[in-house]
């Protein structure tokens, strides 16, 4: 496999940049394919695109197969641009390396190696063994990873990629002392939250938020875009205090309640919630205060529910727990140009920090205005 930087391309190869961009854009268009990655594929003959494909999720054809089908006879001798190393295993859909070999493609161009140990370099080896040239355009690697942050996190860190969303005033308050919090952020910000939910495999909240805000936490039809599927909504509710008439049951989409309490009363409440078509599971591990163990919750979502990307929309206590355990990859703060004063509720609750060196640190990844608010994205 040849590794090439963009500025080393010349002549006809300049088209490679355009085709690779298109393959990445096709991948990016997929809201979620979890636990699989978002993948896009373009088949080209010189400057001309002869086939396109993308992967829609478990059990669906891989991007390469869709593109091969789309190209038909024109796949022969074409150059294949795919946003991830092609797979070589016979999983739910059969090896893409095999399909590319059979179609007689000339060359495969990728930005990044698949982190899944079933593939991880073996796809490239399979192509090379079949006499197909493989080129990796190294300058597209970070863009390719950014489309699948959760998929890479799954294999590289054995956890989902976690986003924590919060809305606060200029002085870092989320609600008035009396609990009133509607609406700190404006309509544009709330619309943007919808687009983040749409990308998420799960939206996690705590029972406190269910009791105080009575949210639905689903993806609603915003800006004319029809929601594609719904994220799994997860409520951490140790004693199962969620009332059976909460609005969360009214919205379409799967629901999961995680509890850790014991005794007949909790078991009865679990039955009542199950009757409302929710999954209810006891999480074995709990911390000293009886709160659900956050790392175990994430492990459960990764392994049993196939979640690559998780969004936390919770109050100060649960959000603070995620931060203090170092489990937040991305912090999304909507800053509203209001002041709520020192009696307002704080953004995060995570105990005293005794030295500046111990303060959790993030770097600013972007700052964008939404209506009157500013959205600041921080990354670890
Ligand atoms: C590709 N193109 O479009 C996708 C790939 O369960 P399976 O058989 O669908 O295999 C899933 C694995 O295949 C997934 O974890 C990833 O390693 C690879 N996904 N590969 O070449 C695709 N979706
Ligand atoms: Zn494949």
GROMACS .gro file of C-alpha atoms and ligand atoms in nm:
model
  404
    1UNK     CA    1   0.000   0.000   0.000
    2UNK     CA    2   0.124   0.342  -0.096
    3UNK     CA    3   0.069   0.632   0.146
    4UNK     CA    4   0.037   0.963  -0.034
    5UNK     CA    5  -0.005   1.322   0.077
    6UNK     CA    6  -0.241   1.546  -0.124
    7UNK     CA    7   0.033   1.779  -0.244
    8UNK     CA    8   0.214   1.485  -0.408
    9UNK     CA    9  -0.074   1.425  -0.650
   10UNK     CA   10  -0.029   1.540  -1.008
   11UNK     CA   11  -0.217   1.552  -1.340
   12UNK     CA   12  -0.522   1.322  -1.353
   13UNK     CA   13  -0.471   1.236  -0.986
   14UNK     CA   14  -0.608   1.578  -0.890
   15UNK     CA   15  -0.953   1.425  -0.948
   16UNK     CA   16  -0.884   1.191  -0.657
   17UNK     CA   17  -0.938   1.479  -0.414
   18UNK     CA   18  -1.285   1.545  -0.554
   19UNK     CA   19  -1.385   1.178  -0.552
   20UNK     CA   20  -1.255   1.122  -0.200
   21UNK     CA   21  -1.444   1.430  -0.079
   22UNK     CA   22  -1.760   1.287  -0.232
   23UNK     CA   23  -1.709   0.946  -0.068
   24UNK     CA   24  -1.665   1.121   0.268
   25UNK     CA   25  -1.973   1.338   0.207
   26UNK     CA   26  -2.180   1.027   0.131
   27UNK     CA   27  -2.065   0.874   0.460
   28UNK     CA   28  -2.140   1.193   0.649
   29UNK     CA   29  -2.494   1.194   0.514
   30UNK     CA   30  -2.578   0.878   0.706
   31UNK     CA   31  -2.725   0.974   1.045
   32UNK     CA   32  -2.625   0.649   1.216
   33UNK     CA   33  -2.523   0.299   1.107
   34UNK     CA   34  -2.434   0.183   1.457
   35UNK     CA   35  -2.277  -0.037   1.569
   36UNK     CA   36  -2.132  -0.019   1.218
   37UNK     CA   37  -1.951   0.285   1.077
   38UNK     CA   38  -2.089   0.545   0.839
   39UNK     CA   39  -1.923   0.460   0.505
   40UNK     CA   40  -1.944   0.617   0.159
   41UNK     CA   41  -1.804   0.490  -0.169
   42UNK     CA   42  -1.747   0.638  -0.515
   43UNK     CA   43  -1.642   0.443  -0.826
   44UNK     CA   44  -1.473   0.658  -1.087
   45UNK     CA   45  -1.328   0.634  -1.435
   46UNK     CA   46  -1.089   0.929  -1.448
   47UNK     CA   47  -1.292   1.238  -1.368
   48UNK     CA   48  -1.623   1.060  -1.425
   49UNK     CA   49  -1.820   0.907  -1.138
   50UNK     CA   50  -1.962   0.570  -1.250
   51UNK     CA   51  -2.118   0.454  -0.922
   52UNK     CA   52  -2.195   0.567  -0.567
   53UNK     CA   53  -2.298   0.386  -0.250
   54UNK     CA   54  -2.328   0.419   0.126
   55UNK     CA   55  -2.395   0.197   0.422
   56UNK     CA   56  -2.721   0.231   0.618
   57UNK     CA   57  -2.653  -0.001   0.910
   58UNK     CA   58  -2.642  -0.358   1.035
   59UNK     CA   59  -2.758  -0.613   0.780
   60UNK     CA   60  -2.765  -0.357   0.498
   61UNK     CA   61  -2.517  -0.384   0.208
   62UNK     CA   62  -2.181  -0.223   0.264
   63UNK     CA   63  -2.105   0.100   0.077
   64UNK     CA   64  -1.878  -0.075  -0.175
   65UNK     CA   65  -2.146  -0.329  -0.269
   66UNK     CA   66  -2.406  -0.060  -0.322
   67UNK     CA   67  -2.162   0.133  -0.542
   68UNK     CA   68  -2.067  -0.179  -0.743
   69UNK     CA   69  -2.434  -0.253  -0.803
   70UNK     CA   70  -2.491   0.107  -0.903
   71UNK     CA   71  -2.198   0.104  -1.149
   72UNK     CA   72  -2.283  -0.230  -1.310
   73UNK     CA   73  -2.041  -0.316  -1.595
   74UNK     CA   74  -1.865   0.016  -1.556
   75UNK     CA   75  -1.711  -0.106  -1.228
   76UNK     CA   76  -1.448  -0.298  -1.429
   77UNK     CA   77  -1.111  -0.118  -1.424
   78UNK     CA   78  -1.259   0.166  -1.218
   79UNK     CA   79  -1.089   0.340  -0.926
   80UNK     CA   80  -1.269   0.290  -0.595
   81UNK     CA   81  -1.280   0.568  -0.335
   82UNK     CA   82  -1.409   0.444  -0.001
   83UNK     CA   83  -1.414   0.638   0.328
   84UNK     CA   84  -1.289   0.336   0.527
   85UNK     CA   85  -1.068   0.035   0.450
   86UNK     CA   86  -1.286  -0.230   0.277
   87UNK     CA   87  -1.374  -0.531   0.490
   88UNK     CA   88  -1.240  -0.878   0.422
   89UNK     CA   89  -1.448  -1.082   0.667
   90UNK     CA   90  -1.765  -1.270   0.584
   91UNK     CA   91  -1.991  -1.104   0.839
   92UNK     CA   92  -2.360  -1.034   0.796
   93UNK     CA   93  -2.309  -0.930   0.435
   94UNK     CA   94  -1.995  -1.091   0.283
   95UNK     CA   95  -1.649  -0.960   0.212
   96UNK     CA   96  -1.615  -0.634   0.018
   97UNK     CA   97  -1.259  -0.725  -0.085
   98UNK     CA   98  -1.403  -1.032  -0.258
   99UNK     CA   99  -1.675  -0.827  -0.429
  100UNK     CA  100  -1.420  -0.569  -0.551
  101UNK     CA  101  -1.193  -0.846  -0.684
  102UNK     CA  102  -1.481  -1.012  -0.869
  103UNK     CA  103  -1.584  -0.682  -1.025
  104UNK     CA  104  -1.230  -0.632  -1.156
  105UNK     CA  105  -1.164  -0.286  -1.016
  106UNK     CA  106  -0.820  -0.144  -1.086
  107UNK     CA  107  -0.738   0.045  -0.772
  108UNK     CA  108  -0.874   0.124  -0.425
  109UNK     CA  109  -0.814   0.455  -0.249
  110UNK     CA  110  -0.884   0.495   0.124
  111UNK     CA  111  -0.819   0.760   0.392
  112UNK     CA  112  -0.799   0.535   0.699
  113UNK     CA  113  -0.757   0.176   0.821
  114UNK     CA  114  -1.061   0.008   0.982
  115UNK     CA  115  -1.004  -0.023   1.363
  116UNK     CA  116  -1.226  -0.335   1.380
  117UNK     CA  117  -0.981  -0.623   1.452
  118UNK     CA  118  -1.173  -0.840   1.202
  119UNK     CA  119  -1.047  -0.603   0.932
  120UNK     CA  120  -0.760  -0.377   1.061
  121UNK     CA  121  -0.515  -0.401   0.772
  122UNK     CA  122  -0.635  -0.740   0.649
  123UNK     CA  123  -0.866  -0.567   0.402
  124UNK     CA  124  -0.570  -0.389   0.244
  125UNK     CA  125  -0.370  -0.713   0.243
  126UNK     CA  126  -0.657  -0.897   0.071
  127UNK     CA  127  -0.675  -0.634  -0.202
  128UNK     CA  128  -0.298  -0.639  -0.257
  129UNK     CA  129  -0.303  -1.021  -0.272
  130UNK     CA  130  -0.572  -0.993  -0.540
  131UNK     CA  131  -0.343  -0.769  -0.746
  132UNK     CA  132  -0.538  -0.450  -0.676
  133UNK     CA  133  -0.336  -0.134  -0.607
  134UNK     CA  134  -0.416   0.028  -0.273
  135UNK     CA  135  -0.339   0.390  -0.192
  136UNK     CA  136  -0.402   0.569   0.133
  137UNK     CA  137  -0.452   0.945   0.112
  138UNK     CA  138  -0.315   1.033   0.453
  139UNK     CA  139  -0.435   1.395   0.458
  140UNK     CA  140  -0.798   1.275   0.468
  141UNK     CA  141  -0.748   1.062   0.777
  142UNK     CA  142  -0.871   1.311   1.039
  143UNK     CA  143  -1.176   1.400   0.829
  144UNK     CA  144  -1.259   1.030   0.790
  145UNK     CA  145  -1.221   0.970   1.163
  146UNK     CA  146  -1.438   1.272   1.248
  147UNK     CA  147  -1.731   1.112   1.062
  148UNK     CA  148  -1.702   0.801   1.281
  149UNK     CA  149  -1.580   0.927   1.620
  150UNK     CA  150  -1.795   0.668   1.797
  151UNK     CA  151  -1.694   0.375   1.577
  152UNK     CA  152  -1.324   0.448   1.632
  153UNK     CA  153  -1.381   0.501   2.007
  154UNK     CA  154  -1.558   0.162   2.023
  155UNK     CA  155  -1.247  -0.021   1.905
  156UNK     CA  156  -0.970   0.207   2.031
  157UNK     CA  157  -1.107   0.277   2.381
  158UNK     CA  158  -1.384   0.020   2.430
  159UNK     CA  159  -1.638   0.291   2.505
  160UNK     CA  160  -1.884   0.505   2.310
  161UNK     CA  161  -1.802   0.864   2.212
  162UNK     CA  162  -1.977   1.083   2.469
  163UNK     CA  163  -2.117   1.430   2.409
  164UNK     CA  164  -2.252   1.632   2.699
  165UNK     CA  165  -2.492   1.911   2.611
  166UNK     CA  166  -2.566   2.195   2.852
  167UNK     CA  167  -2.736   2.534   2.830
  168UNK     CA  168  -2.631   2.813   3.060
  169UNK     CA  169  -2.648   3.185   3.127
  170UNK     CA  170  -2.344   3.414   3.089
  171UNK     CA  171  -2.274   3.356   3.457
  172UNK     CA  172  -2.285   2.979   3.425
  173UNK     CA  173  -2.633   2.918   3.570
  174UNK     CA  174  -2.887   2.676   3.428
  175UNK     CA  175  -3.202   2.774   3.616
  176UNK     CA  176  -3.339   3.019   3.869
  177UNK     CA  177  -3.321   2.928   4.236
  178UNK     CA  178  -3.691   2.828   4.217
  179UNK     CA  179  -3.605   2.576   3.946
  180UNK     CA  180  -3.748   2.766   3.651
  181UNK     CA  181  -3.532   2.686   3.348
  182UNK     CA  182  -3.762   2.732   3.046
  183UNK     CA  183  -3.616   2.862   2.827
  184UNK     CA  184  -3.258   2.955   2.889
  185UNK     CA  185  -3.154   2.904   2.528
  186UNK     CA  186  -3.348   3.023   2.224
  187UNK     CA  187  -3.533   2.840   1.945
  188UNK     CA  188  -3.232   2.822   1.710
  189UNK     CA  189  -3.023   2.657   1.980
  190UNK     CA  190  -3.297   2.408   2.055
  191UNK     CA  191  -3.325   2.328   1.686
  192UNK     CA  192  -2.952   2.261   1.679
  193UNK     CA  193  -2.991   2.020   1.971
  194UNK     CA  194  -3.232   1.826   1.751
  195UNK     CA  195  -2.960   1.779   1.491
  196UNK     CA  196  -2.718   1.651   1.757
  197UNK     CA  197  -2.983   1.409   1.887
  198UNK     CA  198  -3.035   1.285   1.533
  199UNK     CA  199  -2.668   1.180   1.513
  200UNK     CA  200  -2.680   1.008   1.852
  201UNK     CA  201  -2.746   0.640   1.910
  202UNK     CA  202  -2.860   0.709   2.266
  203UNK     CA  203  -2.971   1.015   2.464
  204UNK     CA  204  -2.908   0.969   2.836
  205UNK     CA  205  -3.076   1.159   3.116
  206UNK     CA  206  -3.140   1.125   3.487
  207UNK     CA  207  -3.465   1.084   3.675
  208UNK     CA  208  -3.419   1.434   3.820
  209UNK     CA  209  -3.453   1.585   3.473
  210UNK     CA  210  -3.756   1.367   3.397
  211UNK     CA  211  -3.925   1.484   3.719
  212UNK     CA  212  -3.839   1.853   3.682
  213UNK     CA  213  -3.860   1.914   3.303
  214UNK     CA  214  -4.078   1.622   3.186
  215UNK     CA  215  -3.889   1.607   2.850
  216UNK     CA  216  -3.956   1.378   2.554
  217UNK     CA  217  -3.589   1.360   2.440
  218UNK     CA  218  -3.681   1.242   2.092
  219UNK     CA  219  -3.590   1.373   1.748
  220UNK     CA  220  -3.867   1.588   1.610
  221UNK     CA  221  -3.927   1.696   1.255
  222UNK     CA  222  -3.726   2.016   1.238
  223UNK     CA  223  -3.629   2.239   0.947
  224UNK     CA  224  -3.827   2.021   0.708
  225UNK     CA  225  -3.598   1.724   0.760
  226UNK     CA  226  -3.786   1.407   0.849
  227UNK     CA  227  -3.619   1.230   1.142
  228UNK     CA  228  -3.456   0.904   1.037
  229UNK     CA  229  -3.503   0.660   1.323
  230UNK     CA  230  -3.498   0.763   1.686
  231UNK     CA  231  -3.214   0.740   1.937
  232UNK     CA  232  -3.253   0.507   2.232
  233UNK     CA  233  -3.364   0.726   2.523
  234UNK     CA  234  -3.202   0.614   2.847
  235UNK     CA  235  -3.319   0.721   3.192
  236UNK     CA  236  -3.090   0.655   3.489
  237UNK     CA  237  -3.342   0.608   3.764
  238UNK     CA  238  -3.198   0.411   4.058
  239UNK     CA  239  -3.529   0.373   4.244
  240UNK     CA  240  -3.756   0.391   3.937
  241UNK     CA  241  -3.931   0.709   4.042
  242UNK     CA  242  -4.037   0.802   3.686
  243UNK     CA  243  -4.418   0.849   3.684
  244UNK     CA  244  -4.592   0.625   3.430
  245UNK     CA  245  -4.770   0.928   3.283
  246UNK     CA  246  -4.445   1.116   3.199
  247UNK     CA  247  -4.429   1.275   2.855
  248UNK     CA  248  -4.127   1.060   2.768
  249UNK     CA  249  -4.372   0.772   2.703
  250UNK     CA  250  -4.576   0.979   2.459
  251UNK     CA  251  -4.301   1.021   2.199
  252UNK     CA  252  -4.212   0.749   1.949
  253UNK     CA  253  -3.879   0.571   1.989
  254UNK     CA  254  -3.717   0.310   2.213
  255UNK     CA  255  -3.679   0.369   2.586
  256UNK     CA  256  -3.451   0.213   2.845
  257UNK     CA  257  -3.469   0.260   3.222
  258UNK     CA  258  -3.167   0.162   3.428
  259UNK     CA  259  -3.212   0.113   3.800
  260UNK     CA  260  -3.015  -0.034   4.087
  261UNK     CA  261  -3.260  -0.031   4.378
  262UNK     CA  262  -3.388  -0.350   4.537
  263UNK     CA  263  -3.709  -0.463   4.707
  264UNK     CA  264  -4.069  -0.537   4.610
  265UNK     CA  265  -4.168  -0.175   4.558
  266UNK     CA  266  -3.899  -0.123   4.292
  267UNK     CA  267  -3.987  -0.451   4.122
  268UNK     CA  268  -4.351  -0.339   4.104
  269UNK     CA  269  -4.251  -0.006   3.954
  270UNK     CA  270  -4.032  -0.189   3.700
  271UNK     CA  271  -4.338  -0.390   3.592
  272UNK     CA  272  -4.544  -0.072   3.560
  273UNK     CA  273  -4.277   0.086   3.336
  274UNK     CA  274  -4.247  -0.229   3.124
  275UNK     CA  275  -4.622  -0.210   3.067
  276UNK     CA  276  -4.547   0.131   2.911
  277UNK     CA  277  -4.329  -0.053   2.651
  278UNK     CA  278  -4.000   0.047   2.805
  279UNK     CA  279  -3.697  -0.176   2.854
  280UNK     CA  280  -3.612  -0.184   3.222
  281UNK     CA  281  -3.277  -0.323   3.336
  282UNK     CA  282  -3.099  -0.343   3.666
  283UNK     CA  283  -2.741  -0.222   3.639
  284UNK     CA  284  -2.537  -0.444   3.867
  285UNK     CA  285  -2.272  -0.192   3.956
  286UNK     CA  286  -2.355   0.106   4.176
  287UNK     CA  287  -2.138   0.360   4.353
  288UNK     CA  288  -2.135   0.413   4.733
  289UNK     CA  289  -2.429   0.657   4.719
  290UNK     CA  290  -2.638   0.407   4.523
  291UNK     CA  291  -2.608   0.604   4.200
  292UNK     CA  292  -2.577   0.411   3.875
  293UNK     CA  293  -2.211   0.354   3.788
  294UNK     CA  294  -2.156   0.567   3.479
  295UNK     CA  295  -1.874   0.362   3.329
  296UNK     CA  296  -2.089   0.047   3.353
  297UNK     CA  297  -2.382   0.225   3.194
  298UNK     CA  298  -2.164   0.325   2.898
  299UNK     CA  299  -2.028  -0.030   2.869
  300UNK     CA  300  -2.385  -0.166   2.862
  301UNK     CA  301  -2.487   0.082   2.592
  302UNK     CA  302  -2.179  -0.007   2.385
  303UNK     CA  303  -2.200  -0.384   2.415
  304UNK     CA  304  -2.570  -0.464   2.451
  305UNK     CA  305  -2.730  -0.175   2.265
  306UNK     CA  306  -2.472  -0.116   1.989
  307UNK     CA  307  -2.428   0.254   2.070
  308UNK     CA  308  -2.126   0.427   1.915
  309UNK     CA  309  -2.228   0.784   1.998
  310UNK     CA  310  -2.405   0.888   2.316
  311UNK     CA  311  -2.551   1.225   2.408
  312UNK     CA  312  -2.599   1.324   2.773
  313UNK     CA  313  -2.878   1.571   2.845
  314UNK     CA  314  -2.895   1.581   3.220
  315UNK     CA  315  -2.892   1.798   3.528
  316UNK     CA  316  -2.593   1.920   3.728
  317UNK     CA  317  -2.545   1.602   3.933
  318UNK     CA  318  -2.540   1.343   3.656
  319UNK     CA  319  -2.357   1.575   3.415
  320UNK     CA  320  -2.103   1.646   3.691
  321UNK     CA  321  -2.058   1.272   3.742
  322UNK     CA  322  -1.971   1.220   3.376
  323UNK     CA  323  -1.720   1.507   3.391
  324UNK     CA  324  -1.553   1.400   3.714
  325UNK     CA  325  -1.512   1.045   3.586
  326UNK     CA  326  -1.340   1.185   3.276
  327UNK     CA  327  -1.598   1.025   3.047
  328UNK     CA  328  -1.694   1.329   2.838
  329UNK     CA  329  -1.524   1.353   2.498
  330UNK     CA  330  -1.712   1.658   2.383
  331UNK     CA  331  -1.882   1.929   2.586
  332UNK     CA  332  -2.141   2.135   2.399
  333UNK     CA  333  -2.245   2.450   2.580
  334UNK     CA  334  -2.517   2.689   2.462
  335UNK     CA  335  -2.440   3.022   2.619
  336UNK     CA  336  -2.745   3.251   2.644
  337UNK     CA  337  -2.682   3.626   2.687
  338UNK     CA  338  -2.863   3.642   3.021
  339UNK     CA  339  -2.754   3.674   3.382
  340UNK     CA  340  -2.926   3.467   3.648
  341UNK     CA  341  -2.727   3.568   3.955
  342UNK     CA  342  -2.553   3.367   4.223
  343UNK     CA  343  -2.873   3.211   4.355
  344UNK     CA  344  -2.931   3.038   4.020
  345UNK     CA  345  -2.857   2.667   3.979
  346UNK     CA  346  -2.497   2.579   3.887
  347UNK     CA  347  -2.398   2.411   3.561
  348UNK     CA  348  -2.219   2.113   3.708
  349UNK     CA  349  -2.194   1.953   4.046
  350UNK     CA  350  -1.866   1.771   4.105
  351UNK     CA  351  -1.725   1.849   4.448
  352UNK     CA  352  -1.438   2.073   4.539
  353UNK     CA  353  -1.129   2.103   4.325
  354UNK     CA  354  -0.836   2.183   4.549
  355UNK     CA  355  -0.580   2.286   4.289
  356UNK     CA  356  -0.587   2.439   3.940
  357UNK     CA  357  -0.384   2.141   3.816
  358UNK     CA  358  -0.673   1.911   3.903
  359UNK     CA  359  -0.939   2.110   3.715
  360UNK     CA  360  -1.082   1.913   3.419
  361UNK     CA  361  -0.954   2.077   3.100
  362UNK     CA  362  -1.093   2.101   2.751
  363UNK     CA  363  -0.991   2.281   2.432
  364UNK     CA  364  -1.231   2.494   2.229
  365UNK     CA  365  -1.311   2.316   1.902
  366UNK     CA  366  -1.562   2.570   1.765
  367UNK     CA  367  -1.781   2.866   1.853
  368UNK     CA  368  -2.094   2.935   1.647
  369UNK     CA  369  -2.380   3.176   1.697
  370UNK     CA  370  -2.735   3.036   1.700
  371UNK     CA  371  -2.988   3.317   1.719
  372UNK     CA  372  -2.895   3.515   2.030
  373UNK     CA  373  -2.693   3.230   2.177
  374UNK     CA  374  -2.339   3.112   2.129
  375UNK     CA  375  -2.268   2.739   2.094
  376UNK     CA  376  -1.922   2.649   2.215
  377UNK     CA  377  -1.793   2.298   2.148
  378UNK     CA  378  -1.510   2.184   2.374
  379UNK     CA  379  -1.310   1.867   2.323
  380UNK     CA  380  -1.082   1.681   2.558
  381LIG     C1  381  -1.687  -0.163   0.469
  381LIG     N1  382  -1.792  -0.097   0.414
  381LIG     O1  383  -1.991  -0.006   0.425
  381LIG     C2  384  -1.900  -0.106   0.615
  381LIG     C3  385  -1.791  -0.172   0.671
  381LIG     O2  386  -2.167  -0.699   1.030
  381LIG     P1  387  -2.115  -0.666   0.895
  381LIG     O3  388  -2.089  -0.784   0.810
  381LIG     O4  389  -2.200  -0.563   0.825
  381LIG     O5  390  -1.971  -0.602   0.915
  381LIG     C4  391  -1.956  -0.487   0.993
  381LIG     C5  392  -1.812  -0.445   0.993
  381LIG     O6  393  -1.770  -0.424   0.861
  381LIG     C6  394  -1.788  -0.314   1.065
  381LIG     O7  395  -1.757  -0.329   1.201
  381LIG     C7  396  -1.670  -0.256   0.990
  381LIG     O8  397  -1.550  -0.311   1.037
  381LIG     C8  398  -1.699  -0.305   0.852
  381LIG     N2  399  -1.791  -0.207   0.794
  381LIG     N3  400  -1.687  -0.199   0.597
  381LIG     O9  401  -1.591  -0.190   0.400
  381LIG     C9  402  -1.898  -0.067   0.481
  381LIG     N4  403  -2.008  -0.078   0.688
  382LIG    ZN1  404  -1.754  -0.443   0.364
   0.00000   0.00000   0.00000
